[in-house]
Amino acid sequence: YEYCSYVWSKWTATGADYAWAQWLADVLRFSFVCGFYTGEKTASLESIKVEGKMRRLLCPDLPCAIMPWTVDEWVFKDNPDTGMLALVQRTYSQTDSFGGSGAGEVVIPWERVCHVPLLPASPGDLEGSSALRPAQVLLKAKQKTLQLQTLGTEVNTLGLLVVKEDGAHPMTEDARAEIKMQLDGRTAEQVAYLMLPPGDHKVEYIRPSDTVPDLSKQIETLDQQIGKALGNVHRLMSLQGTGSFAARKDASGEARDTMDFWADIPARAAERILRQFIEINFPLDAALGMVFTPNVNHAAVEELDNESRMRTLAGYANAGLITPSPEIQSQLRKELDLTTTTSDGES
């Protein structure tokens, strides 16, 4: 317990280079988007007081994230359910001992890997299930649509000016050269005009807004389809304040259950890391089965509605369901941060 308390204080210390909140964000972000999170476990020898004695023990650091897209191979024996050996990470910038640089590979033993898959189909499902998988095609379609609209804006920001010649009165070479000179010397700050030779010649100005495609309707439709594919339409409704109160309240409850599910993912990963290092530092106790791993609990941060609580307690008291006593009074004063009364009658 003393060892785990020391590790926990190190992980949650204020001002650390890699804080607990950052690790939580990495685990949730990568597992949600990519389907799994991988991190490399590291540790340092530190002096920790255990059972009244100072001992040199390995204290784990928070795992350093390995980008999922750099995991090139999974190495296992027989089957990945029980025979994981290592993973191979492909690096894009590596310098060896001879000064050579370039792409390379790093083999990381599985004992040093913190692996957190999202909704794996089996223990051997190493890549998990990305929460964005149902909307993968729609997300790619939205990406292409945004790229097309951006490209159209970049290409057509200058607009277009066209001079149409009157076939009955063709221009002379000198007139064409004069018009070309006017067009070449024209800047955006000038008023749009041209000096044309006699004849029914026409000038057409095409504004940038006339040539840029408006794909806002398509993007809005894709957003709606993506929301349905991800199954979060009801949650968006609860956040945006639309719909009936009952629907929003129910959606908020479901959203809270969902948050509990996500909180469990890094909590269980932290417990596995603690268990591994407990067994490393206390091998005899581990062999005898005399070690335990504290649970990493989580709860919602909320503020009690004291006014509603007082009305409820008053109702219970009037109904005779509870009887006032010094113990209840003392506990309520303590919870409500009110003054307490001592046995001498002093507040």
mmCIF file of C-alpha atoms in Angstrom:
data_model
loop_
_atom_site.group_PDB
_atom_site.id
_atom_site.type_symbol
_atom_site.label_atom_id
_atom_site.label_comp_id
_atom_site.label_asym_id
_atom_site.label_seq_id
_atom_site.Cartn_x
_atom_site.Cartn_y
_atom_site.Cartn_z
ATOM 1 C CA TYR A 1 0.000 0.000 0.000
ATOM 2 C CA GLU A 2 2.822 2.414 0.864
ATOM 3 C CA TYR A 3 4.559 1.616 -2.420
ATOM 4 C CA CYS A 4 1.373 2.186 -4.451
ATOM 5 C CA SER A 5 0.718 5.453 -2.606
ATOM 6 C CA TYR A 6 4.196 6.660 -3.558
ATOM 7 C CA VAL A 7 3.668 5.712 -7.225
ATOM 8 C CA TRP A 8 0.261 7.383 -7.270
ATOM 9 C CA SER A 9 1.644 10.604 -5.781
ATOM 10 C CA LYS A 10 4.361 10.592 -8.439
ATOM 11 C CA TRP A 11 1.861 10.113 -11.272
ATOM 12 C CA THR A 12 -0.471 12.859 -10.057
ATOM 13 C CA ALA A 13 2.179 15.354 -8.901
ATOM 14 C CA THR A 14 1.545 18.971 -9.867
ATOM 15 C CA GLY A 15 4.062 20.413 -12.308
ATOM 16 C CA ALA A 16 5.309 17.077 -13.675
ATOM 17 C CA ASP A 17 6.735 17.025 -17.196
ATOM 18 C CA TYR A 18 4.130 14.459 -18.240
ATOM 19 C CA ALA A 19 1.052 14.820 -16.081
ATOM 20 C CA TRP A 20 -1.639 12.269 -15.245
ATOM 21 C CA ALA A 21 -4.239 14.245 -17.226
ATOM 22 C CA GLN A 22 -2.025 14.139 -20.330
ATOM 23 C CA TRP A 23 -1.696 10.370 -20.091
ATOM 24 C CA LEU A 24 -5.471 9.995 -19.718
ATOM 25 C CA ALA A 25 -5.953 12.149 -22.815
ATOM 26 C CA ASP A 26 -3.486 10.021 -24.818
ATOM 27 C CA VAL A 27 -5.131 6.733 -23.811
ATOM 28 C CA LEU A 28 -8.639 7.950 -24.611
ATOM 29 C CA ARG A 29 -7.764 9.831 -27.782
ATOM 30 C CA PHE A 30 -5.736 7.095 -29.464
ATOM 31 C CA SER A 31 -8.003 4.226 -28.392
ATOM 32 C CA PHE A 32 -11.082 6.153 -29.567
ATOM 33 C CA VAL A 33 -9.719 7.251 -32.934
ATOM 34 C CA CYS A 34 -7.235 4.483 -33.814
ATOM 35 C CA GLY A 35 -8.783 1.546 -31.948
ATOM 36 C CA PHE A 36 -5.886 1.005 -29.555
ATOM 37 C CA TYR A 37 -3.310 2.829 -27.443
ATOM 38 C CA THR A 38 0.290 1.715 -27.027
ATOM 39 C CA GLY A 39 2.844 3.180 -24.649
ATOM 40 C CA GLU A 40 6.322 2.171 -23.519
ATOM 41 C CA LYS A 41 6.773 1.561 -19.810
ATOM 42 C CA THR A 42 9.789 3.091 -18.110
ATOM 43 C CA ALA A 43 10.877 3.171 -14.473
ATOM 44 C CA SER A 44 13.538 4.559 -12.173
ATOM 45 C CA LEU A 45 15.155 3.297 -8.942
ATOM 46 C CA GLU A 46 13.961 5.383 -6.025
ATOM 47 C CA SER A 47 14.223 5.233 -2.237
ATOM 48 C CA ILE A 48 10.777 4.439 -0.822
ATOM 49 C CA LYS A 49 9.835 3.882 2.816
ATOM 50 C CA VAL A 50 8.026 0.564 3.160
ATOM 51 C CA GLU A 51 7.067 -0.897 6.563
ATOM 52 C CA GLY A 52 9.313 1.585 8.326
ATOM 53 C CA LYS A 53 12.425 0.856 6.229
ATOM 54 C CA MET A 54 13.939 2.686 3.280
ATOM 55 C CA ARG A 55 14.204 0.427 0.250
ATOM 56 C CA ARG A 56 15.447 0.914 -3.315
ATOM 57 C CA LEU A 57 12.522 -0.016 -5.554
ATOM 58 C CA LEU A 58 11.614 0.383 -9.205
ATOM 59 C CA CYS A 59 9.019 3.158 -9.502
ATOM 60 C CA PRO A 60 7.132 3.221 -12.842
ATOM 61 C CA ASP A 61 6.704 6.401 -14.820
ATOM 62 C CA LEU A 62 3.622 7.106 -16.875
ATOM 63 C CA PRO A 63 4.023 5.269 -20.215
ATOM 64 C CA CYS A 64 5.319 7.280 -23.144
ATOM 65 C CA ALA A 65 2.862 7.102 -26.050
ATOM 66 C CA ILE A 66 3.796 5.145 -29.167
ATOM 67 C CA MET A 67 1.923 6.539 -32.151
ATOM 68 C CA PRO A 68 -0.404 3.763 -33.372
ATOM 69 C CA TRP A 69 0.402 4.455 -37.035
ATOM 70 C CA THR A 70 4.094 3.682 -36.352
ATOM 71 C CA VAL A 71 3.331 0.138 -35.131
ATOM 72 C CA ASP A 72 4.471 -1.923 -38.108
ATOM 73 C CA GLU A 73 4.277 -5.523 -36.829
ATOM 74 C CA TRP A 74 2.933 -7.563 -33.915
ATOM 75 C CA VAL A 75 5.313 -10.356 -32.895
ATOM 76 C CA PHE A 76 3.799 -13.401 -31.187
ATOM 77 C CA LYS A 77 4.321 -17.156 -30.788
ATOM 78 C CA ASP A 78 1.541 -19.567 -31.782
ATOM 79 C CA ASN A 79 -1.310 -17.075 -31.245
ATOM 80 C CA PRO A 80 -1.651 -13.479 -30.033
ATOM 81 C CA ASP A 81 -4.075 -14.425 -27.232
ATOM 82 C CA THR A 82 -1.344 -15.843 -25.012
ATOM 83 C CA GLY A 83 1.922 -15.657 -26.941
ATOM 84 C CA MET A 84 2.698 -11.953 -27.426
ATOM 85 C CA LEU A 85 6.447 -11.317 -27.633
ATOM 86 C CA ALA A 86 6.994 -7.761 -28.940
ATOM 87 C CA LEU A 87 5.919 -5.074 -31.334
ATOM 88 C CA VAL A 88 7.951 -3.536 -34.128
ATOM 89 C CA GLN A 89 7.804 0.238 -34.397
ATOM 90 C CA ARG A 90 8.807 1.879 -37.652
ATOM 91 C CA THR A 91 10.616 5.161 -37.115
ATOM 92 C CA TYR A 92 11.064 7.822 -39.776
ATOM 93 C CA SER A 93 14.047 9.622 -38.307
ATOM 94 C CA GLN A 94 16.747 7.520 -36.682
ATOM 95 C CA THR A 95 20.501 7.886 -36.282
ATOM 96 C CA ASP A 96 22.657 4.828 -35.690
ATOM 97 C CA SER A 97 26.056 4.546 -33.980
ATOM 98 C CA PHE A 98 27.861 5.011 -37.315
ATOM 99 C CA GLY A 99 26.161 8.318 -38.046
ATOM 100 C CA GLY A 100 23.750 6.962 -40.622
ATOM 101 C CA SER A 101 20.226 8.323 -40.519
ATOM 102 C CA GLY A 102 16.880 7.520 -42.068
ATOM 103 C CA ALA A 103 13.951 5.191 -41.552
ATOM 104 C CA GLY A 104 14.453 2.369 -39.096
ATOM 105 C CA GLU A 105 12.730 -0.136 -36.866
ATOM 106 C CA VAL A 106 12.638 -0.587 -33.104
ATOM 107 C CA VAL A 107 11.646 -3.853 -31.426
ATOM 108 C CA ILE A 108 9.970 -3.274 -28.042
ATOM 109 C CA PRO A 109 9.453 -6.341 -25.781
ATOM 110 C CA TRP A 110 5.814 -6.932 -24.885
ATOM 111 C CA GLU A 111 6.573 -6.711 -21.146
ATOM 112 C CA ARG A 112 7.465 -3.063 -21.697
ATOM 113 C CA VAL A 113 4.341 -2.262 -23.710
ATOM 114 C CA CYS A 114 1.194 -0.753 -22.217
ATOM 115 C CA HIS A 115 -1.460 -1.878 -24.684
ATOM 116 C CA VAL A 116 -5.070 -0.669 -24.394
ATOM 117 C CA PRO A 117 -7.433 -1.860 -27.174
ATOM 118 C CA LEU A 118 -10.942 -0.471 -27.499
ATOM 119 C CA LEU A 119 -13.706 -3.109 -27.465
ATOM 120 C CA PRO A 120 -11.477 -6.007 -28.620
ATOM 121 C CA ALA A 121 -13.282 -9.006 -30.087
ATOM 122 C CA SER A 122 -10.909 -11.332 -28.181
ATOM 123 C CA PRO A 123 -7.681 -11.073 -26.135
ATOM 124 C CA GLY A 124 -5.799 -11.482 -29.406
ATOM 125 C CA ASP A 125 -7.588 -8.607 -31.130
ATOM 126 C CA LEU A 126 -4.684 -6.199 -30.835
ATOM 127 C CA GLU A 127 -6.050 -3.401 -33.018
ATOM 128 C CA GLY A 128 -9.416 -3.098 -31.261
ATOM 129 C CA SER A 129 -12.364 -1.262 -32.784
ATOM 130 C CA SER A 130 -12.099 2.418 -33.622
ATOM 131 C CA ALA A 131 -15.216 4.315 -32.581
ATOM 132 C CA LEU A 132 -14.999 6.146 -35.926
ATOM 133 C CA ARG A 133 -15.097 2.949 -37.991
ATOM 134 C CA PRO A 134 -18.864 3.091 -38.734
ATOM 135 C CA ALA A 135 -18.366 6.550 -40.250
ATOM 136 C CA GLN A 136 -15.049 5.887 -41.997
ATOM 137 C CA VAL A 137 -16.390 6.219 -45.557
ATOM 138 C CA LEU A 138 -18.468 9.290 -44.655
ATOM 139 C CA LEU A 139 -15.504 10.987 -42.973
ATOM 140 C CA LYS A 140 -13.350 10.413 -46.053
ATOM 141 C CA ALA A 141 -16.141 11.807 -48.238
ATOM 142 C CA LYS A 142 -16.336 14.935 -46.070
ATOM 143 C CA GLN A 143 -12.564 15.306 -46.238
ATOM 144 C CA LYS A 144 -12.624 15.160 -50.053
ATOM 145 C CA THR A 145 -15.506 17.638 -50.173
ATOM 146 C CA LEU A 146 -13.651 20.142 -47.982
ATOM 147 C CA GLN A 147 -10.513 19.716 -50.097
ATOM 148 C CA LEU A 148 -12.516 20.353 -53.279
ATOM 149 C CA GLN A 149 -14.081 23.519 -51.871
ATOM 150 C CA THR A 150 -10.715 24.788 -50.614
ATOM 151 C CA LEU A 151 -9.073 24.083 -53.964
ATOM 152 C CA GLY A 152 -11.866 25.890 -55.808
ATOM 153 C CA THR A 153 -11.423 28.929 -53.569
ATOM 154 C CA GLU A 154 -7.647 29.010 -54.123
ATOM 155 C CA VAL A 155 -7.868 28.651 -57.899
ATOM 156 C CA ASN A 156 -10.684 31.124 -58.477
ATOM 157 C CA THR A 157 -9.902 33.948 -56.064
ATOM 158 C CA LEU A 158 -8.866 36.308 -58.940
ATOM 159 C CA GLY A 159 -11.984 35.925 -61.067
ATOM 160 C CA LEU A 160 -11.998 36.131 -64.889
ATOM 161 C CA LEU A 161 -12.361 38.875 -67.528
ATOM 162 C CA VAL A 162 -13.318 37.932 -71.120
ATOM 163 C CA VAL A 163 -13.388 40.159 -74.221
ATOM 164 C CA LYS A 164 -15.674 38.943 -77.041
ATOM 165 C CA GLU A 165 -14.932 40.357 -80.497
ATOM 166 C CA ASP A 166 -17.670 41.606 -82.862
ATOM 167 C CA GLY A 167 -17.518 39.387 -85.944
ATOM 168 C CA ALA A 168 -18.923 42.144 -88.193
ATOM 169 C CA HIS A 169 -16.223 44.585 -87.138
ATOM 170 C CA PRO A 170 -13.059 42.564 -86.357
ATOM 171 C CA MET A 171 -10.315 44.233 -84.395
ATOM 172 C CA THR A 172 -7.041 45.219 -85.926
ATOM 173 C CA GLU A 173 -3.760 43.872 -84.623
ATOM 174 C CA ASP A 174 -3.017 47.254 -83.057
ATOM 175 C CA ALA A 175 -6.403 47.231 -81.228
ATOM 176 C CA ARG A 176 -5.756 43.725 -79.888
ATOM 177 C CA ALA A 177 -2.311 44.761 -78.708
ATOM 178 C CA GLU A 178 -3.826 47.798 -76.981
ATOM 179 C CA ILE A 179 -6.416 45.658 -75.144
ATOM 180 C CA LYS A 180 -3.738 43.143 -74.137
ATOM 181 C CA MET A 181 -1.606 45.957 -72.755
ATOM 182 C CA GLN A 182 -4.551 47.290 -70.728
ATOM 183 C CA LEU A 183 -5.273 43.816 -69.304
ATOM 184 C CA ASP A 184 -1.637 43.090 -68.469
ATOM 185 C CA GLY A 185 -1.231 46.417 -66.674
ATOM 186 C CA ARG A 186 -4.489 46.196 -64.730
ATOM 187 C CA THR A 187 -4.367 45.645 -60.953
ATOM 188 C CA ALA A 188 -7.048 44.647 -58.472
ATOM 189 C CA GLU A 189 -7.177 48.166 -57.023
ATOM 190 C CA GLN A 190 -8.220 49.719 -60.343
ATOM 191 C CA VAL A 191 -11.788 50.245 -61.514
ATOM 192 C CA ALA A 192 -12.807 47.543 -63.993
ATOM 193 C CA TYR A 193 -12.950 49.229 -67.405
ATOM 194 C CA LEU A 194 -11.503 48.800 -70.930
ATOM 195 C CA MET A 195 -11.091 51.145 -73.882
ATOM 196 C CA LEU A 196 -12.530 49.183 -76.845
ATOM 197 C CA PRO A 197 -12.300 50.049 -80.566
ATOM 198 C CA PRO A 198 -15.484 50.827 -82.565
ATOM 199 C CA GLY A 199 -17.838 47.865 -82.966
ATOM 200 C CA ASP A 200 -20.240 45.739 -80.956
ATOM 201 C CA HIS A 201 -17.525 44.205 -78.800
ATOM 202 C CA LYS A 202 -18.482 42.820 -75.375
ATOM 203 C CA VAL A 203 -16.699 42.442 -72.043
ATOM 204 C CA GLU A 204 -17.795 39.813 -69.489
ATOM 205 C CA TYR A 205 -16.650 39.920 -65.865
ATOM 206 C CA ILE A 206 -16.851 36.609 -63.967
ATOM 207 C CA ARG A 207 -16.590 37.189 -60.203
ATOM 208 C CA PRO A 208 -14.771 34.740 -57.935
ATOM 209 C CA SER A 209 -18.030 33.917 -56.133
ATOM 210 C CA ASP A 210 -19.509 32.787 -59.475
ATOM 211 C CA THR A 211 -16.813 30.160 -59.994
ATOM 212 C CA VAL A 212 -16.270 28.850 -56.446
ATOM 213 C CA PRO A 213 -18.464 25.776 -55.786
ATOM 214 C CA ASP A 214 -20.828 26.085 -52.845
ATOM 215 C CA LEU A 215 -20.722 22.682 -51.141
ATOM 216 C CA SER A 216 -22.176 23.762 -47.799
ATOM 217 C CA LYS A 217 -25.357 21.686 -48.328
ATOM 218 C CA GLN A 218 -23.337 18.566 -49.083
ATOM 219 C CA ILE A 219 -21.151 19.137 -46.007
ATOM 220 C CA GLU A 220 -24.213 19.636 -43.800
ATOM 221 C CA THR A 221 -25.739 16.404 -45.114
ATOM 222 C CA LEU A 222 -22.495 14.521 -44.472
ATOM 223 C CA ASP A 223 -22.388 15.883 -40.911
ATOM 224 C CA GLN A 224 -25.877 14.541 -40.282
ATOM 225 C CA GLN A 225 -25.003 11.118 -41.683
ATOM 226 C CA ILE A 226 -21.782 10.992 -39.656
ATOM 227 C CA GLY A 227 -23.729 11.794 -36.486
ATOM 228 C CA LYS A 228 -26.146 8.948 -37.203
ATOM 229 C CA ALA A 229 -23.313 6.535 -37.990
ATOM 230 C CA LEU A 230 -21.567 7.349 -34.707
ATOM 231 C CA GLY A 231 -24.836 7.130 -32.762
ATOM 232 C CA ASN A 232 -24.354 10.458 -30.994
ATOM 233 C CA VAL A 233 -27.308 12.446 -32.333
ATOM 234 C CA HIS A 234 -29.166 12.223 -29.015
ATOM 235 C CA ARG A 235 -26.088 13.409 -27.135
ATOM 236 C CA LEU A 236 -25.669 16.384 -29.418
ATOM 237 C CA MET A 237 -29.335 17.203 -28.836
ATOM 238 C CA SER A 238 -28.796 17.200 -25.070
ATOM 239 C CA LEU A 239 -25.767 19.474 -25.373
ATOM 240 C CA GLN A 240 -27.356 21.913 -27.794
ATOM 241 C CA GLY A 241 -30.472 22.372 -25.648
ATOM 242 C CA THR A 242 -32.956 21.289 -28.313
ATOM 243 C CA GLY A 243 -35.800 18.802 -28.024
ATOM 244 C CA SER A 244 -38.059 18.087 -25.073
ATOM 245 C CA PHE A 245 -36.767 18.262 -21.510
ATOM 246 C CA ALA A 246 -37.409 14.544 -20.993
ATOM 247 C CA ALA A 247 -35.359 13.659 -24.071
ATOM 248 C CA ARG A 248 -32.495 15.898 -22.999
ATOM 249 C CA LYS A 249 -32.547 14.512 -19.455
ATOM 250 C CA ASP A 250 -32.498 10.936 -20.697
ATOM 251 C CA ALA A 251 -29.696 11.746 -23.138
ATOM 252 C CA SER A 252 -27.664 13.334 -20.344
ATOM 253 C CA GLY A 253 -28.012 10.147 -18.297
ATOM 254 C CA GLU A 254 -26.834 8.026 -21.221
ATOM 255 C CA ALA A 255 -23.953 10.410 -21.844
ATOM 256 C CA ARG A 256 -22.918 10.063 -18.195
ATOM 257 C CA ASP A 257 -22.963 6.264 -18.474
ATOM 258 C CA THR A 258 -20.784 6.607 -21.551
ATOM 259 C CA MET A 259 -18.306 8.751 -19.632
ATOM 260 C CA ASP A 260 -18.113 6.057 -16.937
ATOM 261 C CA PHE A 261 -17.241 3.541 -19.649
ATOM 262 C CA TRP A 262 -14.431 5.734 -20.967
ATOM 263 C CA ALA A 263 -13.087 6.368 -17.448
ATOM 264 C CA ASP A 264 -12.745 2.627 -16.882
ATOM 265 C CA ILE A 265 -10.331 2.230 -19.800
ATOM 266 C CA PRO A 266 -7.323 4.169 -18.384
ATOM 267 C CA ALA A 267 -8.210 3.137 -14.813
ATOM 268 C CA ARG A 268 -7.819 -0.565 -15.582
ATOM 269 C CA ALA A 269 -4.627 0.118 -17.574
ATOM 270 C CA ALA A 270 -3.118 1.923 -14.568
ATOM 271 C CA GLU A 271 -4.005 -1.041 -12.337
ATOM 272 C CA ARG A 272 -2.202 -3.442 -14.685
ATOM 273 C CA ILE A 273 0.941 -1.296 -14.579
ATOM 274 C CA LEU A 274 0.811 -1.176 -10.767
ATOM 275 C CA ARG A 275 0.349 -4.953 -10.595
ATOM 276 C CA GLN A 276 3.324 -5.623 -12.851
ATOM 277 C CA PHE A 277 5.707 -3.468 -10.816
ATOM 278 C CA ILE A 278 4.409 -4.807 -7.497
ATOM 279 C CA GLU A 279 5.346 -8.303 -8.680
ATOM 280 C CA ILE A 280 8.773 -7.055 -9.845
ATOM 281 C CA ASN A 281 9.593 -5.318 -6.549
ATOM 282 C CA PHE A 282 8.082 -7.939 -4.241
ATOM 283 C CA PRO A 283 8.749 -11.273 -6.004
ATOM 284 C CA LEU A 284 8.501 -13.471 -2.888
ATOM 285 C CA ASP A 285 5.142 -12.031 -1.881
ATOM 286 C CA ALA A 286 3.954 -12.392 -5.480
ATOM 287 C CA ALA A 287 5.028 -16.045 -5.574
ATOM 288 C CA LEU A 288 3.045 -16.692 -2.390
ATOM 289 C CA GLY A 289 0.017 -14.813 -3.726
ATOM 290 C CA MET A 290 0.204 -12.246 -0.939
ATOM 291 C CA VAL A 291 0.041 -9.049 -3.010
ATOM 292 C CA PHE A 292 -2.907 -6.912 -3.984
ATOM 293 C CA THR A 293 -3.469 -4.043 -6.383
ATOM 294 C CA PRO A 294 -5.480 -1.034 -5.199
ATOM 295 C CA ASN A 295 -8.413 -0.119 -7.408
ATOM 296 C CA VAL A 296 -8.135 3.098 -9.394
ATOM 297 C CA ASN A 297 -11.587 4.547 -8.808
ATOM 298 C CA HIS A 298 -13.258 7.438 -10.582
ATOM 299 C CA ALA A 299 -16.349 9.537 -10.002
ATOM 300 C CA ALA A 300 -18.141 12.484 -11.527
ATOM 301 C CA VAL A 301 -17.276 15.912 -10.216
ATOM 302 C CA GLU A 302 -20.525 17.417 -8.987
ATOM 303 C CA GLU A 303 -21.840 19.930 -6.504
ATOM 304 C CA LEU A 304 -24.541 18.898 -4.051
ATOM 305 C CA ASP A 305 -27.843 20.765 -4.139
ATOM 306 C CA ASN A 306 -28.030 21.595 -0.417
ATOM 307 C CA GLU A 307 -31.358 23.413 -0.705
ATOM 308 C CA SER A 308 -33.098 20.370 -2.195
ATOM 309 C CA ARG A 309 -31.373 18.131 0.313
ATOM 310 C CA MET A 310 -32.637 20.185 3.266
ATOM 311 C CA ARG A 311 -36.213 20.044 1.978
ATOM 312 C CA THR A 312 -35.939 16.264 1.654
ATOM 313 C CA LEU A 313 -34.561 15.877 5.200
ATOM 314 C CA ALA A 314 -37.282 18.134 6.589
ATOM 315 C CA GLY A 315 -39.900 16.022 4.832
ATOM 316 C CA TYR A 316 -38.436 12.826 6.307
ATOM 317 C CA ALA A 317 -38.390 14.375 9.785
ATOM 318 C CA ASN A 318 -42.008 15.590 9.536
ATOM 319 C CA ALA A 319 -43.087 12.137 8.366
ATOM 320 C CA GLY A 320 -41.375 10.545 11.347
ATOM 321 C CA LEU A 321 -38.979 8.528 9.164
ATOM 322 C CA ILE A 322 -35.911 9.983 10.910
ATOM 323 C CA THR A 323 -35.498 11.279 14.447
ATOM 324 C CA PRO A 324 -33.150 14.203 15.163
ATOM 325 C CA SER A 325 -30.202 13.257 17.321
ATOM 326 C CA PRO A 326 -26.887 14.876 18.315
ATOM 327 C CA GLU A 327 -25.039 12.460 16.022
ATOM 328 C CA ILE A 328 -27.158 13.342 12.978
ATOM 329 C CA GLN A 329 -26.933 17.056 13.784
ATOM 330 C CA SER A 330 -23.144 16.890 14.112
ATOM 331 C CA GLN A 331 -22.768 14.984 10.826
ATOM 332 C CA LEU A 332 -25.008 17.398 8.911
ATOM 333 C CA ARG A 333 -23.140 20.415 10.280
ATOM 334 C CA LYS A 334 -19.887 18.822 9.192
ATOM 335 C CA GLU A 335 -21.127 18.047 5.677
ATOM 336 C CA LEU A 336 -22.608 21.534 5.243
ATOM 337 C CA ASP A 337 -19.460 23.197 6.598
ATOM 338 C CA LEU A 338 -21.383 24.830 9.458
ATOM 339 C CA THR A 339 -20.200 25.609 12.986
ATOM 340 C CA THR A 340 -20.126 22.649 15.349
ATOM 341 C CA THR A 341 -21.059 22.558 19.018
ATOM 342 C CA THR A 342 -18.703 20.952 21.545
ATOM 343 C CA SER A 343 -19.734 19.068 24.681
ATOM 344 C CA ASP A 344 -19.166 22.314 26.653
ATOM 345 C CA GLY A 345 -21.722 24.131 24.502
ATOM 346 C CA GLU A 346 -19.085 26.164 22.631
ATOM 347 C CA SER A 347 -19.369 26.751 18.884
#
